[in-house]
PDB file of C-alpha atoms in Angstrom:
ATOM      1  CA  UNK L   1       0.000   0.000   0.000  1.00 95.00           C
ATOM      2  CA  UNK L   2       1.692   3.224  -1.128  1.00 97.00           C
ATOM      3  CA  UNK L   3      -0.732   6.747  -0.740  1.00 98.00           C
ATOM      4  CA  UNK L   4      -0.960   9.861  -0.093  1.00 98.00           C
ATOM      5  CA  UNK L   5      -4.066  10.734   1.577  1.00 98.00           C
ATOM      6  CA  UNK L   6      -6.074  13.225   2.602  1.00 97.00           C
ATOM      7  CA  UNK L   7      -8.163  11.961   5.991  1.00 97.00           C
ATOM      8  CA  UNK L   8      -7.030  10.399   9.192  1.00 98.00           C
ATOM      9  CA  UNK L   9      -4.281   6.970   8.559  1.00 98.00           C
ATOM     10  CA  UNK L  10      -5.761   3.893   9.514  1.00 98.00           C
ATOM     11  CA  UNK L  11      -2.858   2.456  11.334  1.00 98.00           C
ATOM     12  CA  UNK L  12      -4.128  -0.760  11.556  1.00 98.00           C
ATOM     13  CA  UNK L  13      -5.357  -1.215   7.976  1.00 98.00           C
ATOM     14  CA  UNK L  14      -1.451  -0.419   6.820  1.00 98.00           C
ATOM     15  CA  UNK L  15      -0.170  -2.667   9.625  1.00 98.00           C
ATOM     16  CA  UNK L  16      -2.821  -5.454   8.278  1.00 98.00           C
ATOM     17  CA  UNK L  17      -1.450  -4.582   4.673  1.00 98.00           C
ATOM     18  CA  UNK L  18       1.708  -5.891   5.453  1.00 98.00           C
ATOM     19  CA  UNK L  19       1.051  -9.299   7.361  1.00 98.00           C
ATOM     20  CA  UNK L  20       2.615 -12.430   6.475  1.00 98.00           C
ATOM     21  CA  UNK L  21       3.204 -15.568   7.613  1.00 98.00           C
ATOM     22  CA  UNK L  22       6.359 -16.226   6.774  1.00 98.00           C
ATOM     23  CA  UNK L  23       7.116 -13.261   8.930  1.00 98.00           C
ATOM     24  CA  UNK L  24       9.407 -13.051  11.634  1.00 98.00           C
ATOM     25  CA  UNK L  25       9.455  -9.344  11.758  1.00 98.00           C
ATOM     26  CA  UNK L  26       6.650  -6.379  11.863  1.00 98.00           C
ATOM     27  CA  UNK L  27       7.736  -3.162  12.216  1.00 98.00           C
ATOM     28  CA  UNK L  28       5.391   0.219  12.240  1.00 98.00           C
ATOM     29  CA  UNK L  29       7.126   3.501  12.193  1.00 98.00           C
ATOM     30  CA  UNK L  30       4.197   7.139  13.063  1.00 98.00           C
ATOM     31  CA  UNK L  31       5.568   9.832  12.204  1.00 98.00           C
ATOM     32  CA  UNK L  32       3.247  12.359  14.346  1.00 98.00           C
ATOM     33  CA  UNK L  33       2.550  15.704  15.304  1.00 98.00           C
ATOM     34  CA  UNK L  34       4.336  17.073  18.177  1.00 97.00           C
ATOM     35  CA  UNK L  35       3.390  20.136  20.722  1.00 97.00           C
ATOM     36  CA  UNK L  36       6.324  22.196  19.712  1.00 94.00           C
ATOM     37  CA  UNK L  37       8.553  22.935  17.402  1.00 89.00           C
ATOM     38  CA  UNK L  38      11.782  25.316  17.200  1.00 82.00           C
ATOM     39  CA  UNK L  39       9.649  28.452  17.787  1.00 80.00           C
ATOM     40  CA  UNK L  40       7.579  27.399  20.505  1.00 90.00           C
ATOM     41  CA  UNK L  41       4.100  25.800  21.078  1.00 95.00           C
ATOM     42  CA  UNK L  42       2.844  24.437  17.909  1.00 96.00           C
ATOM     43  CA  UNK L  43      -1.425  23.656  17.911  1.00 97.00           C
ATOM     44  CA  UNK L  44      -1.223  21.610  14.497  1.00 98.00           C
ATOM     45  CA  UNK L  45       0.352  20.981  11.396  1.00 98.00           C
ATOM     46  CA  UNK L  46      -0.280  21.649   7.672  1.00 98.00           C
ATOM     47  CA  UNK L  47       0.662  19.703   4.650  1.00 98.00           C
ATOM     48  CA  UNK L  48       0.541  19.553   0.821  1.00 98.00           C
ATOM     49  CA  UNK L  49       2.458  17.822  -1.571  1.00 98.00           C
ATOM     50  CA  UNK L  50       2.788  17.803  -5.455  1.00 98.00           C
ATOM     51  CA  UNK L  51       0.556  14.550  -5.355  1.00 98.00           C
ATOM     52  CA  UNK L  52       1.755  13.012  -8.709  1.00 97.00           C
ATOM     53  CA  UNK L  53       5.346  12.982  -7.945  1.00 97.00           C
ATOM     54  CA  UNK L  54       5.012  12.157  -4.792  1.00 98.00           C
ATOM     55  CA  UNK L  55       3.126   8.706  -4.908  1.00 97.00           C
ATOM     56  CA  UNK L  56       6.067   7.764  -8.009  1.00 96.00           C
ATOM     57  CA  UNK L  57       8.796   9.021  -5.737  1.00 96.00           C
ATOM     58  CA  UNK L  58       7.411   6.702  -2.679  1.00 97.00           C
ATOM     59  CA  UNK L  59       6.431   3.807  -5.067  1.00 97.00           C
ATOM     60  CA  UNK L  60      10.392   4.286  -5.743  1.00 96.00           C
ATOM     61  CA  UNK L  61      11.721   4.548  -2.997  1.00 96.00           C
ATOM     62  CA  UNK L  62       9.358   1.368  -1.300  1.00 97.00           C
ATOM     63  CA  UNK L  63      11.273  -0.777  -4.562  1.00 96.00           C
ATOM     64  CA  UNK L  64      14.202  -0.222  -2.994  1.00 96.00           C
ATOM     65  CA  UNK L  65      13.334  -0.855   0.233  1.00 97.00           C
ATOM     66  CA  UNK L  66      12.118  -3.909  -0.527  1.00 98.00           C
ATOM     67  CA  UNK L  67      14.650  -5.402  -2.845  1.00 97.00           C
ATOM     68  CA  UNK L  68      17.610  -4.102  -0.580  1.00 97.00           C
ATOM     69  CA  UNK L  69      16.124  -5.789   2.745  1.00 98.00           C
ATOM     70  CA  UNK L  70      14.249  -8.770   0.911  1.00 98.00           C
ATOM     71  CA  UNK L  71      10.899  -7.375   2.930  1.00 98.00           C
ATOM     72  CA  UNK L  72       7.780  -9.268   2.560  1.00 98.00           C
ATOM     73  CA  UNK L  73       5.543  -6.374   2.873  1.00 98.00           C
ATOM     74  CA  UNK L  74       5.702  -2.550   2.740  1.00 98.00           C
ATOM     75  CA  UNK L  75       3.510   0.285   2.953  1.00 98.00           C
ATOM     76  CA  UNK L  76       3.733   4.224   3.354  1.00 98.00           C
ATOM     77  CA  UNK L  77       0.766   6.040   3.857  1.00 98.00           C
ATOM     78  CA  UNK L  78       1.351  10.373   4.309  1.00 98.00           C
ATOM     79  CA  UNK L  79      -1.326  12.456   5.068  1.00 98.00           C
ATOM     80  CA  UNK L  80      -1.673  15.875   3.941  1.00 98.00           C
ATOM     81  CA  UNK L  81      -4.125  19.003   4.941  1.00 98.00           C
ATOM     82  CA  UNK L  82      -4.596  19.753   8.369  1.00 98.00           C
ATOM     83  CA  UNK L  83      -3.312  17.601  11.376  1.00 98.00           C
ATOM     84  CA  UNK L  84      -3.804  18.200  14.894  1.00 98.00           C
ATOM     85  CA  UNK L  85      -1.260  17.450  18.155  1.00 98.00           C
ATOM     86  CA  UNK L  86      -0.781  13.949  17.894  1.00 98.00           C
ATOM     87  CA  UNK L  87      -2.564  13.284  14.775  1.00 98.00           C
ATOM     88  CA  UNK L  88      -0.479  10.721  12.214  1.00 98.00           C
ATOM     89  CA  UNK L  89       0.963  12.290   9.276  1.00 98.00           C
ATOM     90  CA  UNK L  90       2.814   9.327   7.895  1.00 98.00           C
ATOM     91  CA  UNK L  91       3.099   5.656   8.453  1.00 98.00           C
ATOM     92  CA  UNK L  92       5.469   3.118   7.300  1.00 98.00           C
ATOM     93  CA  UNK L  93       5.102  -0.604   7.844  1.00 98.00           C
ATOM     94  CA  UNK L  94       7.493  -3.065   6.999  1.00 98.00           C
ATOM     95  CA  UNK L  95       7.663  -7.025   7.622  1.00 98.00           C
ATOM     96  CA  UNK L  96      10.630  -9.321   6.680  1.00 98.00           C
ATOM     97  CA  UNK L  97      11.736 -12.398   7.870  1.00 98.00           C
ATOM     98  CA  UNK L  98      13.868 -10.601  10.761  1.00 98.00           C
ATOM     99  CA  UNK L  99      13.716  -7.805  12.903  1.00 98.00           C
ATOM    100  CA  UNK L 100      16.550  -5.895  11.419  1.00 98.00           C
ATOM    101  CA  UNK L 101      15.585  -5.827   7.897  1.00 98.00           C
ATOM    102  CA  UNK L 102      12.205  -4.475   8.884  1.00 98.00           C
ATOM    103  CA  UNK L 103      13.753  -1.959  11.708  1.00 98.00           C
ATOM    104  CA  UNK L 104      16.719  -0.762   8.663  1.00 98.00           C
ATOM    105  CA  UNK L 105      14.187  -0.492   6.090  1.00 98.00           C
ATOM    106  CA  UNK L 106      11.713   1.374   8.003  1.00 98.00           C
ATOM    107  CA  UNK L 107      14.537   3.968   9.089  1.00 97.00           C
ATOM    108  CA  UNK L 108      15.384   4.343   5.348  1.00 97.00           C
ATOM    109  CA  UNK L 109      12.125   5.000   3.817  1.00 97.00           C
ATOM    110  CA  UNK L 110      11.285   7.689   6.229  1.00 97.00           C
ATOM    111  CA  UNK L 111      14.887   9.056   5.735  1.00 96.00           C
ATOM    112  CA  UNK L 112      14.303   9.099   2.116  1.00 96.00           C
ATOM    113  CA  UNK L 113      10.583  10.660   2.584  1.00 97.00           C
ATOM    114  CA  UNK L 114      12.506  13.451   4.327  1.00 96.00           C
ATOM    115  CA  UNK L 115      15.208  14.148   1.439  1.00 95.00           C
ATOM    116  CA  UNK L 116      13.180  12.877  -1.168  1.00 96.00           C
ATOM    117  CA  UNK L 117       9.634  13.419  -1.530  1.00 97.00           C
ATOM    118  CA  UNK L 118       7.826  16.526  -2.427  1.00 98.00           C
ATOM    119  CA  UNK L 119       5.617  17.349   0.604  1.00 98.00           C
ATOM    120  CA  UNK L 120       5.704  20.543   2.473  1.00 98.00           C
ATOM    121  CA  UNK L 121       4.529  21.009   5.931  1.00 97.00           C
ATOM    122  CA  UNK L 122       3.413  24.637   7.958  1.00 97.00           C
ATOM    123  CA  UNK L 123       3.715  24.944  11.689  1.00 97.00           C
ATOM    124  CA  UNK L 124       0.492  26.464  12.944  1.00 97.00           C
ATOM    125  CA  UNK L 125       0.830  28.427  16.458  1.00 95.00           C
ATOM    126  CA  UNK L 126      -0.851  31.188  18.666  1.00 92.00           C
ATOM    127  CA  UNK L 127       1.235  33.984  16.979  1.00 91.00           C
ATOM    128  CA  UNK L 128       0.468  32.474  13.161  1.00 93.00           C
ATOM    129  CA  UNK L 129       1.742  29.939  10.756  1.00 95.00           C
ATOM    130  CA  UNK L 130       5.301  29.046   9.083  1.00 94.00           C
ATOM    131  CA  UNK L 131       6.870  26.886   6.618  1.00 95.00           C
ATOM    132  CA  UNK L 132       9.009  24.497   7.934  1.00 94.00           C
ATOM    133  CA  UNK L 133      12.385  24.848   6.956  1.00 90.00           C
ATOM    134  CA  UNK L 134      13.678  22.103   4.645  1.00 93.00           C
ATOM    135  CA  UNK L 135      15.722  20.293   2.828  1.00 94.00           C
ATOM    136  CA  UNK L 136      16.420  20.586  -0.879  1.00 94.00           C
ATOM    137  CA  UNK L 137      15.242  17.979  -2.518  1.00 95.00           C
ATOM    138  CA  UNK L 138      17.239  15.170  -3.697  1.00 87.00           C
ATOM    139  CA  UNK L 139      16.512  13.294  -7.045  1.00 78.00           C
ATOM    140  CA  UNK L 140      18.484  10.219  -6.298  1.00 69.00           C
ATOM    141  CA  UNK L 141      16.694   6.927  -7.878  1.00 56.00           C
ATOM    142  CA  UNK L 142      19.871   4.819  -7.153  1.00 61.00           C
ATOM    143  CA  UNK L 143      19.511   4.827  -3.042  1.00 66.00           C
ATOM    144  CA  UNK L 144      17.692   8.201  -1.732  1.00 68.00           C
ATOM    145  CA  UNK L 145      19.700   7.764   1.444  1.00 62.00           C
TER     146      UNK L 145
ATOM    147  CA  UNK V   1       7.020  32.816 -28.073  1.00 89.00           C
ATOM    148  CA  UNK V   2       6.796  30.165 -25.442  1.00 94.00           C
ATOM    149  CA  UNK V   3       4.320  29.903 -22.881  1.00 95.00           C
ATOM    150  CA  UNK V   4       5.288  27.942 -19.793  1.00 97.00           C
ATOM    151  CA  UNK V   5       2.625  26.665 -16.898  1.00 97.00           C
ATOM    152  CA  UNK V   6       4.634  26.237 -13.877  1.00 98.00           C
ATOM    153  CA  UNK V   7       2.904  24.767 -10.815  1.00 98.00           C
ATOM    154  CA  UNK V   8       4.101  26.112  -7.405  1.00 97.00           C
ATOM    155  CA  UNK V   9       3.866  24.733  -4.281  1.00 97.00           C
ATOM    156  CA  UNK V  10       4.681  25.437  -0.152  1.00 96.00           C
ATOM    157  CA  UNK V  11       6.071  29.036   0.219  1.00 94.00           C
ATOM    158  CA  UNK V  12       5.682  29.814  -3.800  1.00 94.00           C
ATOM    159  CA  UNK V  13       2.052  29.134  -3.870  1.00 96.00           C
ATOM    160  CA  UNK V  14       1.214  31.162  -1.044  1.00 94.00           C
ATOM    161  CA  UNK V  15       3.466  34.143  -1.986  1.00 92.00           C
ATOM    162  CA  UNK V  16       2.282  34.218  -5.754  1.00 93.00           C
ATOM    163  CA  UNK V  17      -0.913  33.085  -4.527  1.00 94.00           C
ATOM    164  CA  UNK V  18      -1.936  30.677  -6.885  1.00 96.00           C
ATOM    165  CA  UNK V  19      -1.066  26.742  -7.549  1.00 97.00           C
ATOM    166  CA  UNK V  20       0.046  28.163 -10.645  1.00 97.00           C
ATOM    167  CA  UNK V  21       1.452  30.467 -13.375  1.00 96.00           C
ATOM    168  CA  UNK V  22       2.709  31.516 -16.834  1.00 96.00           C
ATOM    169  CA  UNK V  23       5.869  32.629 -17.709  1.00 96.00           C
ATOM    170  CA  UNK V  24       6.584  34.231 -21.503  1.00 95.00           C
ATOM    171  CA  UNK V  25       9.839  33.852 -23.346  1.00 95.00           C
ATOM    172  CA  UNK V  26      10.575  35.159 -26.322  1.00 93.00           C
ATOM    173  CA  UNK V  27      13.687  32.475 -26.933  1.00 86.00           C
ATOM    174  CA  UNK V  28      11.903  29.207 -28.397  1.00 84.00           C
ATOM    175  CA  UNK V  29      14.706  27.340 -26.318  1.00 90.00           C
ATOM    176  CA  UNK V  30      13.624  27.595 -22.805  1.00 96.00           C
ATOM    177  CA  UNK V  31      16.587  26.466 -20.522  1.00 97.00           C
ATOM    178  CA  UNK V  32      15.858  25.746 -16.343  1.00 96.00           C
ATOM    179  CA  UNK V  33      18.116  28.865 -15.704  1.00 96.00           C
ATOM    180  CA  UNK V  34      16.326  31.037 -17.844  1.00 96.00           C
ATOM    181  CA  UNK V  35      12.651  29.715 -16.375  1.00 96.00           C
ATOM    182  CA  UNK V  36      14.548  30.564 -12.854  1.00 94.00           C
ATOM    183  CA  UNK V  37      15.265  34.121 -14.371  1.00 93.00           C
ATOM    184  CA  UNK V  38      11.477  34.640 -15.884  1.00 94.00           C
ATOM    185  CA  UNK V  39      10.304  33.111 -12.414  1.00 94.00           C
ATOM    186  CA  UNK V  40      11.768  35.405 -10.833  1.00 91.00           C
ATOM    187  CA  UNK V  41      11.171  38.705 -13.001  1.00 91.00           C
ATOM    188  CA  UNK V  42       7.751  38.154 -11.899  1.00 89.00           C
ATOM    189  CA  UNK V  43       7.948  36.761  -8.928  1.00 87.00           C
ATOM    190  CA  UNK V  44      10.415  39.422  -7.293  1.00 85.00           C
ATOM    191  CA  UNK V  45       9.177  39.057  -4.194  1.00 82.00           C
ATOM    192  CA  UNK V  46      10.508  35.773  -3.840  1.00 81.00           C
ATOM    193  CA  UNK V  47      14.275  36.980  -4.484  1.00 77.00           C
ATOM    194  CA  UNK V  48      14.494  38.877  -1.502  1.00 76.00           C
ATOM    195  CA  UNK V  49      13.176  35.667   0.423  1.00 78.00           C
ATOM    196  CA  UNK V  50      16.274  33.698  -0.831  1.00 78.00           C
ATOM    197  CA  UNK V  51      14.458  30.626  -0.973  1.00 82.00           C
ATOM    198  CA  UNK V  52      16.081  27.337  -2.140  1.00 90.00           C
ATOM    199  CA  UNK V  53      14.545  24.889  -4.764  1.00 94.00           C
ATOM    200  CA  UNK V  54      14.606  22.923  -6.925  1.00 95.00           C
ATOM    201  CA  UNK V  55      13.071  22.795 -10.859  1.00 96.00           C
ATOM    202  CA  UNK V  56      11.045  19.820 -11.809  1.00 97.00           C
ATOM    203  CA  UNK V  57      10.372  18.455 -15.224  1.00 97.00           C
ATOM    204  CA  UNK V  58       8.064  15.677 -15.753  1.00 97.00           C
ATOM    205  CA  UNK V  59       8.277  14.831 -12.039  1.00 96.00           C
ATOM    206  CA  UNK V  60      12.069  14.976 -12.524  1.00 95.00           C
ATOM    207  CA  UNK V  61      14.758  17.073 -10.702  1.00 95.00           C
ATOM    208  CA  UNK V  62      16.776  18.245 -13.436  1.00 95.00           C
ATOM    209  CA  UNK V  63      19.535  21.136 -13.391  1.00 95.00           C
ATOM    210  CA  UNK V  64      19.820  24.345 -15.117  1.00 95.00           C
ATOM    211  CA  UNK V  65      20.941  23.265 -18.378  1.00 96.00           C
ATOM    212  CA  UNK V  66      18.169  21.177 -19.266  1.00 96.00           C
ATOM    213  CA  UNK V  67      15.606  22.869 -21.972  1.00 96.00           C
ATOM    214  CA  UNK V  68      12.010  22.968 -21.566  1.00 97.00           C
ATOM    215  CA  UNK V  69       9.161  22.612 -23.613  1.00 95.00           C
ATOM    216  CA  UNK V  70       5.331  23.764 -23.244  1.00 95.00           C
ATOM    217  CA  UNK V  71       4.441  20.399 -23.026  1.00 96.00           C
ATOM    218  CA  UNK V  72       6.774  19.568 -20.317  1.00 97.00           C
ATOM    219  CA  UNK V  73       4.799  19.263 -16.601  1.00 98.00           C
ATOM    220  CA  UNK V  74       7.315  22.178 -14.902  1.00 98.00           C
ATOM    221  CA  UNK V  75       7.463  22.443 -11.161  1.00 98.00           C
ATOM    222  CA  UNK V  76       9.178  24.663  -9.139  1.00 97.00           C
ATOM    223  CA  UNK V  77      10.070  22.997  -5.333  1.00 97.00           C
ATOM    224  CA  UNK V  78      11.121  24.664  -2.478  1.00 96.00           C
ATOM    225  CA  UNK V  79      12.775  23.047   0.476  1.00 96.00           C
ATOM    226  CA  UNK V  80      10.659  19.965   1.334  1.00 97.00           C
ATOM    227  CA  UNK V  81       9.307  19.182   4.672  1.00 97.00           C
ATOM    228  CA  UNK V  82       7.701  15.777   4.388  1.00 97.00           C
ATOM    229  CA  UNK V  83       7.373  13.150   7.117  1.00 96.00           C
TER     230      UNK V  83
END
């Protein structure tokens, strides 16, 4: 399951996406939304993403994954619009035969989210709203970390 | 002429204030530095910002040599905050 969606992640739908017997290994990384960011108290978080690239960019980046750690099943759901504190804004599943496939992949694919896919997110506050402060974003179809 | 749509996003979008817009050149070969130039000649708002990003052409990151063409999907991405 790779998408980029607009209403609440169902973590356990993504979780039951990647399920497999011949699992050892499950492992679910949230990213979430926290209270505060570098300016203070932060009530919620915006996002918006050039959708098309995006979902290809994922879709490449969850080949990798997959081929690299042999994973049995992968999925990366990312939310965009408007999130609240402690609302989901992306989830990443991964199951392989052993724990450390499924803990390495996970790390990369949300590394490579970070570097690599188009999404932009706004801190919302009390005194107004800001763009985050990137990264510039790497075009790297050969390992995006 | 050329006529380029270039779809903005983040900090572009809400500074030009729409998803997105269309730059004239009078060259009929269109490189990424000179849609960075005609971005910015109407745009100039967005110069004294000194944002970062990135051109994208057909969902591609390409640099400022490559041409483009009015059929090309053209993107202009600013520093990405996904995750």
């Amino acid at each position: 399951m790779i998408a980029i969606v607009q209403d609440s992640i169902d973590v356990a739908a993504v979780l039951r996406s990647v399920s497999s017997n011949s699992a050892g290994a499950t492992v679910l990384f949230l990213g979430t939304v926290r209270d505060h960011g570098d300016e203070g108290a932060v009530l919620g978080l915006y996002y918006e993403a050039y959708q098309e690239m995006a979902e290809e960019v994922l879709r490449s980046i969850a080949q990798q994954a997959i081929g690299r750690w042999n994973l049995l099943g992968l999925s990366v759901v990312h939310r965009l619009g408007n999130l609240a504190v402690g609302e989901v804004s992306v989830a990443i599943a991964a199951s392989a035969e052993h724990r450390v496939e499924a803990f390495e992949a996970c790390r990369y694919v949300i590394d490579a989210i970070k570097k690599s896919v188009p999404v932009w997110k706004k801190e919302i506050s009390a005194a107004g709203s800001m763009w985050v402060e990137g990264v510039l974003l790497e075009d790297n179809p050969d390992g995006y970390v | 002429m050329v006529v380029l749509k270039v779809r903005l996003f983040g900090l572009f979008r809400e500074v030009v204030g729409s998803k997105e817009i269309l730059l004239h050149f009078n060259d009929v070969d269109v490189t990424v530095s000179a849609l960075k130039r005609g971005f910015f000649d109407v745009c100039p708002d967005l110069v004294s910002l000194g944002v970062l990003f990135v051109v994208a052409v057909n969902r591609k990151v390409v640099g400022d040599t490559a041409k483009v063409t009015p059929t090309d999907e053209v993107a202009l991405l600013p520093l990405v905050s996904g995750g």
